[in-house]
């Protein structure tokens, strides 16, 4: 978890994440995704919340010491007021086959599991948000040898991945090079 905590997180987010990682009912069935996970595999990315993916609705904890249920699929840390989103395939409308691969390839970091870079990319390819495609491009720039061939990507996801690879390569070519 040290690498997570050193990912240039805002102090409040860092504190909430540390506390979440200390509560067995919170972390035992979930995988960290979202902005914090993106920062693990690329440059630091600003985020004000914590996103945890669960396989099933029944895996999401009900009551957690130090957190209160804020709304459906969300807790708020009592001390920092940082939101922890507890996400499921049904809530996100993500194929369970993708979610299962995210869990199967997750990396253990202390008490928390973090989605692999491939897992994050797959989840973000399902999304229609521009920020998610920007994250895919950033992840591909920092991890150019990513192999997604074993992932259950549908045609739309594969097209988005191909376009993101093109954009990542183009942006890489246009970045100024260090002269030293």
XYZ file of C-alpha atoms in Angstrom:
180
model
C 0.000 0.000 0.000
C 2.999 2.334 0.336
C 3.134 2.916 -3.415
C -0.534 3.839 -3.290
C 0.016 6.265 -0.481
C 2.931 7.865 -2.311
C 0.892 8.475 -5.479
C 0.592 12.233 -4.781
C -2.827 11.876 -3.219
C -4.487 14.763 -1.452
C -3.925 14.284 2.297
C -7.659 13.770 2.915
C -7.913 11.090 0.213
C -4.770 9.432 1.535
C -6.179 9.341 5.072
C -9.549 7.947 3.947
C -7.806 5.291 1.821
C -5.582 4.264 4.735
C -8.624 3.962 6.994
C -10.566 1.968 4.348
C -7.601 -0.413 4.025
C -7.682 -1.089 7.769
C -11.284 -2.337 7.797
C -11.453 -5.976 6.741
C -15.125 -5.814 5.714
C -14.300 -2.912 3.401
C -11.348 -4.296 1.496
C -11.655 -8.082 1.523
C -13.955 -8.391 -1.517
C -13.122 -5.206 -3.459
C -10.594 -3.950 -5.994
C -9.390 -0.356 -6.145
C -10.118 1.274 -9.516
C -10.521 4.885 -10.664
C -8.154 7.825 -10.437
C -6.002 6.429 -7.653
C -5.408 3.210 -9.589
C -4.644 5.189 -12.774
C -1.984 7.106 -10.818
C -0.327 3.821 -9.910
C 0.512 3.115 -13.547
C 1.023 6.607 -14.973
C 1.552 10.147 -13.805
C -0.182 11.356 -10.674
C -3.789 12.224 -11.384
C -5.962 14.435 -9.255
C -8.907 12.701 -7.653
C -11.195 13.568 -4.802
C -12.814 10.191 -4.262
C -11.995 6.520 -3.947
C -13.541 3.948 -6.287
C -13.816 0.321 -5.179
C -15.232 -2.357 -7.481
C -17.100 -5.354 -6.059
C -18.193 -8.435 -8.013
C -21.679 -8.541 -6.512
C -24.006 -6.246 -4.630
C -23.881 -8.696 -1.706
C -20.087 -8.145 -1.424
C -20.497 -4.422 -0.680
C -20.196 -3.792 3.061
C -23.210 -2.394 4.920
C -21.795 -0.535 7.917
C -18.194 0.490 8.410
C -16.566 2.058 11.444
C -15.396 5.561 10.554
C -17.580 5.792 7.436
C -21.255 6.483 6.978
C -23.518 5.474 4.141
C -23.832 8.648 2.087
C -26.042 7.476 -0.772
C -26.569 4.311 -2.796
C -23.130 2.906 -3.648
C -21.304 5.495 -1.606
C -19.774 5.981 1.832
C -18.311 9.167 3.276
C -15.286 9.108 5.555
C -16.317 10.694 8.879
C -13.055 12.596 9.416
C -12.193 13.841 5.934
C -15.577 13.671 4.156
C -13.903 11.889 1.234
C -16.386 9.814 -0.716
C -15.778 6.114 -1.314
C -17.823 4.800 -4.197
C -18.670 1.100 -3.937
C -19.328 0.003 -7.501
C -20.716 -3.203 -8.986
C -21.062 -4.537 -12.547
C -24.832 -4.008 -12.492
C -24.527 -0.447 -11.204
C -21.876 0.428 -13.811
C -23.467 -1.680 -16.569
C -20.193 -3.499 -17.162
C -20.059 -7.074 -18.459
C -19.345 -9.512 -15.638
C -16.740 -11.214 -17.825
C -14.682 -7.988 -17.774
C -15.156 -7.584 -14.021
C -14.044 -11.179 -13.435
C -10.864 -10.506 -15.427
C -10.274 -7.326 -13.406
C -10.427 -9.391 -10.216
C -8.303 -12.194 -11.665
C -5.503 -9.788 -12.652
C -5.638 -7.459 -9.627
C -2.414 -6.769 -7.720
C -2.222 -7.041 -3.933
C -0.881 -3.877 -2.261
C -0.865 -4.298 1.486
C -4.454 -4.972 2.492
C -5.917 -3.569 -0.734
C -6.126 -5.098 -4.168
C -5.579 -2.723 -7.087
C -6.783 -3.375 -10.614
C -4.005 -4.171 -13.072
C -3.273 -1.593 -15.754
C -5.054 -3.873 -18.250
C -8.036 -4.102 -15.914
C -8.281 -0.346 -15.602
C -8.056 0.061 -19.369
C -10.802 -2.533 -19.920
C -13.103 -0.826 -17.416
C -12.494 2.565 -18.968
C -13.152 1.253 -22.488
C -16.689 0.370 -21.380
C -17.315 3.962 -20.299
C -18.545 6.799 -22.498
C -16.920 9.582 -20.448
C -14.190 11.632 -22.129
C -12.055 11.557 -18.966
C -11.956 7.763 -19.136
C -10.637 7.794 -22.701
C -8.059 10.377 -21.652
C -7.012 7.985 -18.860
C -6.685 5.121 -21.381
C -4.436 7.255 -23.578
C -2.306 8.247 -20.574
C -2.037 4.633 -19.415
C -0.986 3.510 -22.897
C 1.647 6.249 -23.082
C 3.168 5.110 -19.791
C 2.707 1.393 -20.505
C 3.141 1.058 -24.300
C 3.547 -2.735 -24.328
C 0.150 -3.501 -22.828
C -1.319 -6.696 -24.268
C -5.108 -6.752 -24.186
C -5.482 -9.829 -26.431
C -6.659 -12.069 -23.571
C -9.405 -9.653 -22.546
C -13.024 -10.157 -23.580
C -13.299 -6.878 -25.491
C -16.290 -6.447 -27.759
C -15.938 -4.722 -31.142
C -16.713 -1.247 -29.784
C -14.193 -1.624 -26.958
C -11.555 -2.900 -29.405
C -12.196 0.056 -31.737
C -11.835 2.464 -28.808
C -8.604 0.745 -27.764
C -7.183 0.973 -31.298
C -8.062 4.685 -31.478
C -6.548 5.307 -28.031
C -3.319 3.548 -29.102
C -3.118 5.799 -32.173
C -3.677 8.915 -30.077
C -1.159 7.787 -27.444
C 1.499 7.235 -30.114
C 0.716 10.558 -31.771
C 0.899 12.462 -28.489
C 4.148 10.689 -27.613
C 5.697 11.776 -30.932
C 4.649 15.381 -30.309
C 5.990 15.652 -26.769
C 9.181 17.679 -26.346
C 12.223 15.563 -25.598
C 14.617 16.229 -22.771
C 17.907 17.489 -24.225
C 20.085 16.167 -21.419
